Coordinates of C-alpha atoms in Angstrom, one line a residue:
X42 CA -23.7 3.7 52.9
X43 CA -26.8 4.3 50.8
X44 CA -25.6 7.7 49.9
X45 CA -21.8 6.3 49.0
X46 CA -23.3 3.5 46.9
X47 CA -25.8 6.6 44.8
X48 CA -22.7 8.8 44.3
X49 CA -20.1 6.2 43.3
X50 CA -23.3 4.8 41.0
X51 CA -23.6 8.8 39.6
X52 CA -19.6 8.8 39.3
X53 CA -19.5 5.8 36.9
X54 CA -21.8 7.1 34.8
X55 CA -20.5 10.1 34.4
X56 CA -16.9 7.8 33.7
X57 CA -18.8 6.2 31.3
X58 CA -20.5 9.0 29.5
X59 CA -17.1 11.0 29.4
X60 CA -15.1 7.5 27.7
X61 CA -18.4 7.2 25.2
X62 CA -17.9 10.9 24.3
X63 CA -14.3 10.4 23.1
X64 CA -15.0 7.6 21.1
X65 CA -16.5 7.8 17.7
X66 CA -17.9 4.7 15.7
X67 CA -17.1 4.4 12.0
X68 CA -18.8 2.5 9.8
X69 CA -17.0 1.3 6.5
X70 CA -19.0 -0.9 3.9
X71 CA -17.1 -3.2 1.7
X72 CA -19.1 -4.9 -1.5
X73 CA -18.2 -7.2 -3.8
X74 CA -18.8 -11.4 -4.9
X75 CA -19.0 -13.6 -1.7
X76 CA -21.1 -15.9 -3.3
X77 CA -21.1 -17.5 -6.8
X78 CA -17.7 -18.6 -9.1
X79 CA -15.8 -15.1 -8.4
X80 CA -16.5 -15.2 -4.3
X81 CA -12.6 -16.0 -3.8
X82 CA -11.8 -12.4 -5.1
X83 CA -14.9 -10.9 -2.9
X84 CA -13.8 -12.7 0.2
X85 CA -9.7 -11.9 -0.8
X86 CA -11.3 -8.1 -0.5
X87 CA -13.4 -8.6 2.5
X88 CA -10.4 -10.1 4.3
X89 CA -7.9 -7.8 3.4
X90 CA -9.9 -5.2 4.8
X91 CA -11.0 -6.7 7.7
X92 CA -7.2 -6.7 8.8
X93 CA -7.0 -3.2 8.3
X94 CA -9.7 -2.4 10.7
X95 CA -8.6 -5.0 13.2
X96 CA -5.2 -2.6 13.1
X97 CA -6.9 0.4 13.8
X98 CA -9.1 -0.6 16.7
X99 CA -6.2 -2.5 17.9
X100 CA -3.4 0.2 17.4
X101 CA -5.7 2.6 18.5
X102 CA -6.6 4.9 15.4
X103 CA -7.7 9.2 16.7
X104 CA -10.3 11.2 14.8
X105 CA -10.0 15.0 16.2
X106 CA -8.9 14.1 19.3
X107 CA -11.8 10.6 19.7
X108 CA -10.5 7.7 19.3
X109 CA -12.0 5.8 16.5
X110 CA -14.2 2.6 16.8
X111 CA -14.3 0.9 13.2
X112 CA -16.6 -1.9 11.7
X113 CA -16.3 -3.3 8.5
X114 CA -19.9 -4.0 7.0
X115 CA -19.7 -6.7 4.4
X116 CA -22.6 -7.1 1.3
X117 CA -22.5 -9.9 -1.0
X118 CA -23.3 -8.3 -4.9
X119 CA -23.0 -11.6 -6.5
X120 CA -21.3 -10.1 -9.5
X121 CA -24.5 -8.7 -10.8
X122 CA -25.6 -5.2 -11.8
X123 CA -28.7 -5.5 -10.3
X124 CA -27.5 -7.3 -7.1
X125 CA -25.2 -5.0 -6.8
X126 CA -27.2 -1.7 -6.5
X127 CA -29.7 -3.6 -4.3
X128 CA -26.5 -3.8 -2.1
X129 CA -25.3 -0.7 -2.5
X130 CA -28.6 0.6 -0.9
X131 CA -28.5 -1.9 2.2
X132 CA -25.2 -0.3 2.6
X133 CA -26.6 3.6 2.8
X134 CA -29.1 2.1 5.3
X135 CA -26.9 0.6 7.3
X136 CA -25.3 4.5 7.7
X137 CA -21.7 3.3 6.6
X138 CA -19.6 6.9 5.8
X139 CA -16.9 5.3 3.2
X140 CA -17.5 2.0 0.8
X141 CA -14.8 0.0 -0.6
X142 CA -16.0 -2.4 -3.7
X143 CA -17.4 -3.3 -6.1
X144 CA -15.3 -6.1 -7.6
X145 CA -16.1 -6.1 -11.4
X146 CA -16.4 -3.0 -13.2
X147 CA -19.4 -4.6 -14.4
X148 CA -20.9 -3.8 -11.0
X149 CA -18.9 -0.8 -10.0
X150 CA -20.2 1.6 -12.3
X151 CA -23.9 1.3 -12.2
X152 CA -24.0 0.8 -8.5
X153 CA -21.4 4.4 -8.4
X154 CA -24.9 6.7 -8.6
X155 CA -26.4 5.7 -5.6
X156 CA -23.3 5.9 -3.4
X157 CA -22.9 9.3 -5.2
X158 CA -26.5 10.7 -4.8
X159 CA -26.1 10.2 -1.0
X160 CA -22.2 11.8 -1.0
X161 CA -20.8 8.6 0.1
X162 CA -17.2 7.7 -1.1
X163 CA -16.9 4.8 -2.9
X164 CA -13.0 3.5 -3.7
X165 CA -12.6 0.3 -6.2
X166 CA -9.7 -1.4 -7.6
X167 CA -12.1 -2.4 -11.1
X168 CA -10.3 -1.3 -14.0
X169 CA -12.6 -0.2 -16.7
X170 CA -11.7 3.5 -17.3
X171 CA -15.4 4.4 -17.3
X172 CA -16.0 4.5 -13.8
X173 CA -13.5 7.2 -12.9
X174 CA -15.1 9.6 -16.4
X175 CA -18.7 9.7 -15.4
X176 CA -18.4 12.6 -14.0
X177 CA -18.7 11.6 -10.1
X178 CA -16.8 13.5 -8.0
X179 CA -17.0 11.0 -5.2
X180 CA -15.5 7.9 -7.2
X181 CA -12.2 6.8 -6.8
X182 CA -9.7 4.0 -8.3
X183 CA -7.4 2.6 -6.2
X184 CA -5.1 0.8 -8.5
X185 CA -4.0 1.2 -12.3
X186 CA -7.1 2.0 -15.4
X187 CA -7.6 -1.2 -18.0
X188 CA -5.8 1.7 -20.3
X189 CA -2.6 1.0 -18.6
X190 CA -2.7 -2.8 -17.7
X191 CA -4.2 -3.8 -21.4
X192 CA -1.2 -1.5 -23.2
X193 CA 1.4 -3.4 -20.7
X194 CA -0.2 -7.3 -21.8
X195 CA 0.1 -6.0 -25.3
X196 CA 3.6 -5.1 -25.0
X197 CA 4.7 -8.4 -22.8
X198 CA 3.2 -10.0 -25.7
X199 CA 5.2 -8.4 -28.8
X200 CA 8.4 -7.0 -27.0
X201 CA 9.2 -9.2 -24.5
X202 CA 7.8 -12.7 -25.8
X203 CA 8.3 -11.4 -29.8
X204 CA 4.8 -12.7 -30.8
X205 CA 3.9 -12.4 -34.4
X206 CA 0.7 -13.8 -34.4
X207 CA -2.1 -13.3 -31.5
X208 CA -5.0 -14.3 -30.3
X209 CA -7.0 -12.2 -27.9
X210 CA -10.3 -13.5 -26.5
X211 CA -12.7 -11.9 -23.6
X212 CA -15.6 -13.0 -22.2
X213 CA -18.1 -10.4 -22.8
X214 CA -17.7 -8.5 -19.7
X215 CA -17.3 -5.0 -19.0
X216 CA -13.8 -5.6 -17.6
X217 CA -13.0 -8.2 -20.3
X218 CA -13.8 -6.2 -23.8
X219 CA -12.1 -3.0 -22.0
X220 CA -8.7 -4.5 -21.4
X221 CA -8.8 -6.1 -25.0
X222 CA -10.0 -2.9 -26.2
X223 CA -6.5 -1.7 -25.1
X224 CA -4.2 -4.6 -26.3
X225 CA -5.7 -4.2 -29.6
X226 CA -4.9 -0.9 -30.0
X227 CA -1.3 -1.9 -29.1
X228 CA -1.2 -5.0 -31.3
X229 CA -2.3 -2.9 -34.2
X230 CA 0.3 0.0 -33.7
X231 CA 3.0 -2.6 -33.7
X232 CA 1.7 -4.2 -36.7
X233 CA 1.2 -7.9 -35.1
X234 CA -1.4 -9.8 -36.6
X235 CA -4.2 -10.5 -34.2
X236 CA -7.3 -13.0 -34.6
X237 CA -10.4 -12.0 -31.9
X238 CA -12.6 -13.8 -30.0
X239 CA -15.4 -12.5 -28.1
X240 CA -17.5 -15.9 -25.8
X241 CA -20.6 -15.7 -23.8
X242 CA -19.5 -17.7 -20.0
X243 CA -22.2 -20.1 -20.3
X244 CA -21.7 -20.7 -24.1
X245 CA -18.3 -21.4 -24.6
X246 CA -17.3 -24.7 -27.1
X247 CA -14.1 -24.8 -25.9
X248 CA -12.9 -27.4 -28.3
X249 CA -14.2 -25.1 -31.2
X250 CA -12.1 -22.1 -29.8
X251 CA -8.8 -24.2 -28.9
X252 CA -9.1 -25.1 -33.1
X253 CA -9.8 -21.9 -34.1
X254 CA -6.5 -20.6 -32.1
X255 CA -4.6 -23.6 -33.3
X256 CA -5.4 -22.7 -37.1
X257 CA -4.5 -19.5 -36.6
X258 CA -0.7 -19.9 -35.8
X259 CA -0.9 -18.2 -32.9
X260 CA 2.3 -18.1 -30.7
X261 CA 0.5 -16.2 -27.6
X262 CA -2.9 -15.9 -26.6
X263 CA -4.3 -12.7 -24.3
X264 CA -7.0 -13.5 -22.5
X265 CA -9.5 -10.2 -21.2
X266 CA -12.1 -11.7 -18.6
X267 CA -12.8 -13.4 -15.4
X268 CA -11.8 -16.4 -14.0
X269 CA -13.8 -19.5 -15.0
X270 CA -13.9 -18.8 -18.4
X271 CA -10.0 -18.6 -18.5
X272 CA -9.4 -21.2 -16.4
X273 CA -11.8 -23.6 -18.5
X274 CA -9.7 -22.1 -21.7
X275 CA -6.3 -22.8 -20.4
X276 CA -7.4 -26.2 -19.4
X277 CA -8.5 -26.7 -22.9
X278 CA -6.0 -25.4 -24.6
X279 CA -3.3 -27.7 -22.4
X280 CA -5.7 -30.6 -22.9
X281 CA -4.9 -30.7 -26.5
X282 CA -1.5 -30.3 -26.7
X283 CA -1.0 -26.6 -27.4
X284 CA 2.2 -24.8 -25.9
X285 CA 0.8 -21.4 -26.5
X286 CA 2.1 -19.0 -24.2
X287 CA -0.9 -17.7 -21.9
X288 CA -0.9 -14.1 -21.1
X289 CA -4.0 -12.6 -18.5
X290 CA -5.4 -9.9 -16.7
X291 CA -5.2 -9.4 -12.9
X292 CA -8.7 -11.2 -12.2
X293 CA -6.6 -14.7 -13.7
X294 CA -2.7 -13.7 -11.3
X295 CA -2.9 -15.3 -7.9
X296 CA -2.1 -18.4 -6.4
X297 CA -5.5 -19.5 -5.9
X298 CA -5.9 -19.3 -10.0
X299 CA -2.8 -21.6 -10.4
X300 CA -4.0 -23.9 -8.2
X301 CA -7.3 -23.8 -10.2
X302 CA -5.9 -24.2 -13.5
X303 CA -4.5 -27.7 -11.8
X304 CA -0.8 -27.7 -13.2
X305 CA -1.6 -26.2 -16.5
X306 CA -0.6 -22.8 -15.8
X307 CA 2.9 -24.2 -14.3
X308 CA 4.6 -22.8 -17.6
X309 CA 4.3 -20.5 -20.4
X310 CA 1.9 -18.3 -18.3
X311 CA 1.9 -14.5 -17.7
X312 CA -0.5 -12.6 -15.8
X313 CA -0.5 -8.7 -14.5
X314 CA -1.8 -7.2 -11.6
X315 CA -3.0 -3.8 -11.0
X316 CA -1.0 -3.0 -7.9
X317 CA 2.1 -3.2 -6.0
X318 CA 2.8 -6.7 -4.5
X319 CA 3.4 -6.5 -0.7
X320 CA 7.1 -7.6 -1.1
X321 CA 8.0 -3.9 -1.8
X322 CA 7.6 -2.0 1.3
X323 CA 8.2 -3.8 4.9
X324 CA 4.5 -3.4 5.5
X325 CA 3.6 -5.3 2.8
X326 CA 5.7 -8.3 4.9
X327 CA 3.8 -7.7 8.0
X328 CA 0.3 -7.8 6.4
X329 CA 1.2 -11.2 4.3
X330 CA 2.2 -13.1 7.7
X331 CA -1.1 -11.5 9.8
X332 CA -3.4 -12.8 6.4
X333 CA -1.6 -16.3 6.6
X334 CA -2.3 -16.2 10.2
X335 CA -5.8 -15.8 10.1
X336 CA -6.9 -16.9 6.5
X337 CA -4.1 -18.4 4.7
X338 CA -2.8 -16.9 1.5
X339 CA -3.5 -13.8 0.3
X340 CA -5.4 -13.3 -3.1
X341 CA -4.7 -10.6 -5.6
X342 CA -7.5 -8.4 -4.2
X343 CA -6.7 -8.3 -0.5
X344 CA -3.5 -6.1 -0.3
X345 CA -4.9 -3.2 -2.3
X346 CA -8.7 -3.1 0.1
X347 CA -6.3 -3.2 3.0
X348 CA -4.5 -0.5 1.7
X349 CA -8.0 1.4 0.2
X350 CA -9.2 1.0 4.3
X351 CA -5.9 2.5 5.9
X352 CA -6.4 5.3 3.1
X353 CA -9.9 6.1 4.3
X354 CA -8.8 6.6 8.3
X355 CA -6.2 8.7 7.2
X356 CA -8.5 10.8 4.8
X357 CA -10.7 10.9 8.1
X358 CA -8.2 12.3 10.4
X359 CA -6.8 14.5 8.4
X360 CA -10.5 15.8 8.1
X361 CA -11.1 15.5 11.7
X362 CA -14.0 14.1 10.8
X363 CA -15.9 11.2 9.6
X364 CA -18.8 13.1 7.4
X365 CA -18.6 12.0 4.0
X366 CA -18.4 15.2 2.5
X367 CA -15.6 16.0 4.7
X368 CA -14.0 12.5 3.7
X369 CA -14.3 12.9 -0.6
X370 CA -12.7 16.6 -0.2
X371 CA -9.8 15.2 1.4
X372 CA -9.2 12.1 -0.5
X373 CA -9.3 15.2 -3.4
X374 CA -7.2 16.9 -2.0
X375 CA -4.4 14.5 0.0
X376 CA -1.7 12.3 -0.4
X377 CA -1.8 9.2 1.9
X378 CA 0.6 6.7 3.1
X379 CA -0.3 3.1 2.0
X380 CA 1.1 0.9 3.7
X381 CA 2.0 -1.8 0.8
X382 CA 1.3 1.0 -2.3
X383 CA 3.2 3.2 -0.8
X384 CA 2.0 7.1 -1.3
X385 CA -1.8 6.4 -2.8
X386 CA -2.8 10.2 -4.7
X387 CA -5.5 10.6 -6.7
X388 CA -6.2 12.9 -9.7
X389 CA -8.9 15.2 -10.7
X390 CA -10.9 11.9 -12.2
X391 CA -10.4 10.2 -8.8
X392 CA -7.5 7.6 -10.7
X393 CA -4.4 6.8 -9.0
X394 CA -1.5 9.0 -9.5
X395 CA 1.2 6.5 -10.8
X396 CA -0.5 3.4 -10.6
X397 CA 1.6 0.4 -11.1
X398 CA 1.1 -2.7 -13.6
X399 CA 3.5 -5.5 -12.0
X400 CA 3.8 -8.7 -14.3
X401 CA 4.0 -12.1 -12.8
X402 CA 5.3 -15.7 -14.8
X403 CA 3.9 -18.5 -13.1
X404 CA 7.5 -20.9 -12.7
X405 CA 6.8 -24.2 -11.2
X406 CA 3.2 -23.1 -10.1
X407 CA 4.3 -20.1 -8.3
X408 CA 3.2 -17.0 -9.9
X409 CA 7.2 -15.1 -9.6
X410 CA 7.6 -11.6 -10.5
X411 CA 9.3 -10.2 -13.2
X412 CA 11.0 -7.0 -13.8
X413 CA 12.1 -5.9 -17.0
X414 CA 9.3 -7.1 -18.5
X415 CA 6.8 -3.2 -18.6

C-alpha cells in the first residue's frame, strides 16, 4: 500500500510538472493616471485591458504550442513626468514583456527611453506626434497622431460649422499645445481669423478668458488640453450666457465628460476621438456589454487598451514567443486583427496605418456620432 501511495505520489508530480511545462506566464504592464483629476481615463485604460486578459485566460489563448497564462500589472503615473518614469522602472522589475500606457503624451515620451533601453515594447494611444519620431524602434501608437485629429477639429470648425472667427485655447500641456499646433495651421490656410490662448491649470481666471472670447466675436471655440481645465471653461463660458459652439479633443469625448460638464455640454458641443467606436465591428458590441457588466460605461480610453492587449497576444503567437525582442519585430512586421479597430498595422515610425478620427456631437447629453462631418 506504501509502495502504491509513493508511485501514485511520483505520478502526480510528474502530471503536474508536464501541465506546468505547457503553460507559460505572461506578464503585461499597463501605466497611466489612477490617481489625481485624470484617474477616470487611467482606470478607463486599466479596465479595458483587464477584459482583454480575462478573454484570453478564459478562451484559452496558445503561445507555440503552451497555453498562455496572462496578468495585467497595473502602475499609477499620476500624470507626471517624473512619476511616470519611476513607474516605468517598477514595471521592468516586475519582469513584464509588453507595456501598454502612458496616458498623456506628457508622460509617454520621457518615460519611452527606459522601456526602450531594456527592449520592452511600449504601445500608447497619446497623440503628440513626438513620441513615434524619436527614433525608438520599440514605440508604437495605437490610435491616430495630434497631426490628424487637430487638422480634423480645424476643419469641423470652418467647413462643417462655417466659423469665421475662432478661438483656440490649450492648457499648456504637451498634448494640448500639439493638437492646437495643428488647428492653427489649418485655421490659417483657410484664412479664418483666430485669437489664442495659452492657461496654466492652476492659474486660469476664468471670468477673464470667457471676456476675452466674448470680445472677440468668436462663433466657435477649440479647446487643446485635458479635462478639468475644459470642463471648468465650458462651465464658464455657459455660466455667462455664451452660446459658443465648443469643439475638443479626445481627452474632453466621453460620457463621463458630459456628465461632468453638468448639462452644459448638452448642446453646441463637438468632441473627436482618436479611434474607432466599438459600434463598428460586432466585437466592439460584445466588449461594451462585458465593460457594463463589470464596470459600467465604458470611457474613451478603454476600447483602444483592450484592443492594444489582444494586439500584443497575437504579436506573441505569431512569434511563438513572448521575448520582447521577438514581440517589437513582429508588431514591425504584422498586421493584427483588433477586435473593435479592426486590422491594427503599424508603419516604419511605429503609427497606425489608417488611423481613424471619429467626431461625436453631444445631443441631449449623449455624445452621438456623426458622419459626414471629416
Amino acid at each position: 500500500m506504501t509502495k502504491f501511495i509513493r508511485s501514485m505520489t511520483v505520478l502526480s508530480t510528474l502530471v503536474l510538472a508536464s501541465a506546468c511545462s505547457r503553460q507559460v506566464d505572461v506578464k503585461i504592464g499597463l501605466v497611466g493616471p489612477m490617481t489625481g483629476a485624470l484617474a477616470h481615463n487611467g482606470k478607463s485604460m486599466a479596465q479595458g485591458a483587464q477584459i482583454a486578459v480575462d478573454e484570453l485566460n478564459e478562451e484559452g489563448f496558445f503561445i507555440k504550442g503552451k497555453r498562455a497564462n496572462f496578468t495585467l500589472i497595473v502602475e499609477d503615473d499620476k500624470a507626471s513626468p517624473e512619476e511616470g518614469k519611476a513607474a516605468a522602472q517598477r514595471l521592468l522589475d516586475a519582469g513584464v514583456v509588453a507595456v501598454y500606457g502612458h496616458f498623456n503624451s506628457g508622460v509617454t515620451i520621457p518615460a519611452a527611453p527606459i522601456y526602450a533601453k531594456a527592449g520592452i515594447p511600449q504601445m500608447s494611444a497619446s497623440t503628440n506626434p513626438k513620441y513615434t519620431r524619436m527614433g525608438i524602434a520599440s514605440a508604437f501608437r495605437i490610435g491616430a497622431d495630434d497631426i490628424e485629429q487637430g487638422a480634423t477639429l480645424g476643419r469641423v470648425a470652418v467647413d462643417k460649422l462655417k466659423a469665421k472667427s475662432v478661438f483656440v485655447v490649450d492648457d499648456g500641456s504637451l498634448f494640448g499645445t500639439g493638437l492646437v499646433l495643428e488647428v492653427n495651421k489649418v485655421l490659417s490656410a483657410k484664412n479664418v481669423t483666430a485669437s489664442v490662448e495659452s492657461v496654466k491649470p492652476n492659474a486660469v481666471d476664468y471670468a477673464a478668458l470667457v471676456k476675452k472670447i466674448e470680445e472677440s466675436k468668436a462663433s466657435v471655440v477649440i479647446y487643446g488640453g485635458d479635462d478639468p481645465v475644459g470642463v471648468a471653461l465650458l462651465k464658464a463660458l455657459r455660466a455667462g450666457g455664451s452660446d459658443v459652439k465648443f469643439i475638443a479633443g479626445d481627452s474632453m469625448c466621453d460620457a463621463g465628460i458630459i456628465k461632468a460638464a453638468a448639462g452644459t455640454a448638452n448642446r453646441d458641443y463637438f468632441c473627436t476621438v482618436a479611434g474607432v467606436p466599438p459600434s463598428w465591428l460586432s466585437g466592439g458590441a460584445a466588449f461594451v456589454q462585458k465593460y457594463k457588466t463589470k464596470f459600467g460605461e465604458p470611457g474613451a480610453m478603454a476600447p483602444i487598451a483592450y484592443d492594444g492587449i489582444h494586439v500584443y497576444a497575437q504579436a506573441m503567437q505569431k512569434a511563438g514567443s513572448t521575448d520582447a525582442a521577438a514581440i517589437v519585430a513582429e508588431l514591425k512586421k504584422n498586421s493584427f486583427d483588433g477586435k473593435i479597430q479592426g486590422s491594427v498595422e503599424f508603419d516604419a515610425k511605429g503609427d497606425l496605418k489608417d488611423g481613424s478620427i471619429v467626431i461625436y456631437e453631444a445631443i441631449g447629453g449623449v455624445l452621438t456620432e456623426k458622419s459626414g462631418l471629416y
